[in-house]
Amino acid sequence: GAEDIPAGFAAWPALYATDDGKQVLAQMFLFLVTAEIANRSADWLDVEPEFVGDYRNGALDFGWDKFDDATKLKKRAIELNNGRAAQ
């Protein structure tokens, strides 16, 4: 388990000190690289972001394109406020 791993930034050297921890760090790195490649405006994806933070990649469609501009702005404001509240 991870009960011996300290909280915060002290977790990085603790993870790097063990073989299992190094595997965890490698998995984290590979996941982040994959997520960045899959969710960005890349030439080969033929997807142009509509606004900063628009990570839609054409794979999922929850009906965003069907909303009018006022609804899109309202939903983006709600999402930003939820993020601020979570901090």
Phi, psi and omega in degrees: 000182182253019182293340179270354181278124179289166181275161174073209183292342177292346179290327183301305179294330178293320177292321182290342184283343182240158179294318177296321178296322177295324177293321177297315179297320179296318178296319178298314181298313181295322177297314181296320178296315180298317180296320179294319180293318184286336187238051177220170179275092180254150182300322184283345179276340181056039178234126179252125180294141181279331181203166178297129182092004178277101184257017176294137182240013178087353182279324181240141177228110178259020175091014182301320183290345180275347180282150173281171185298323180295319179292320177300315180297319179296315181293322176294321178294320177298316181296320177296317179294323175297320178295319178294321179294327181287340180286000000 
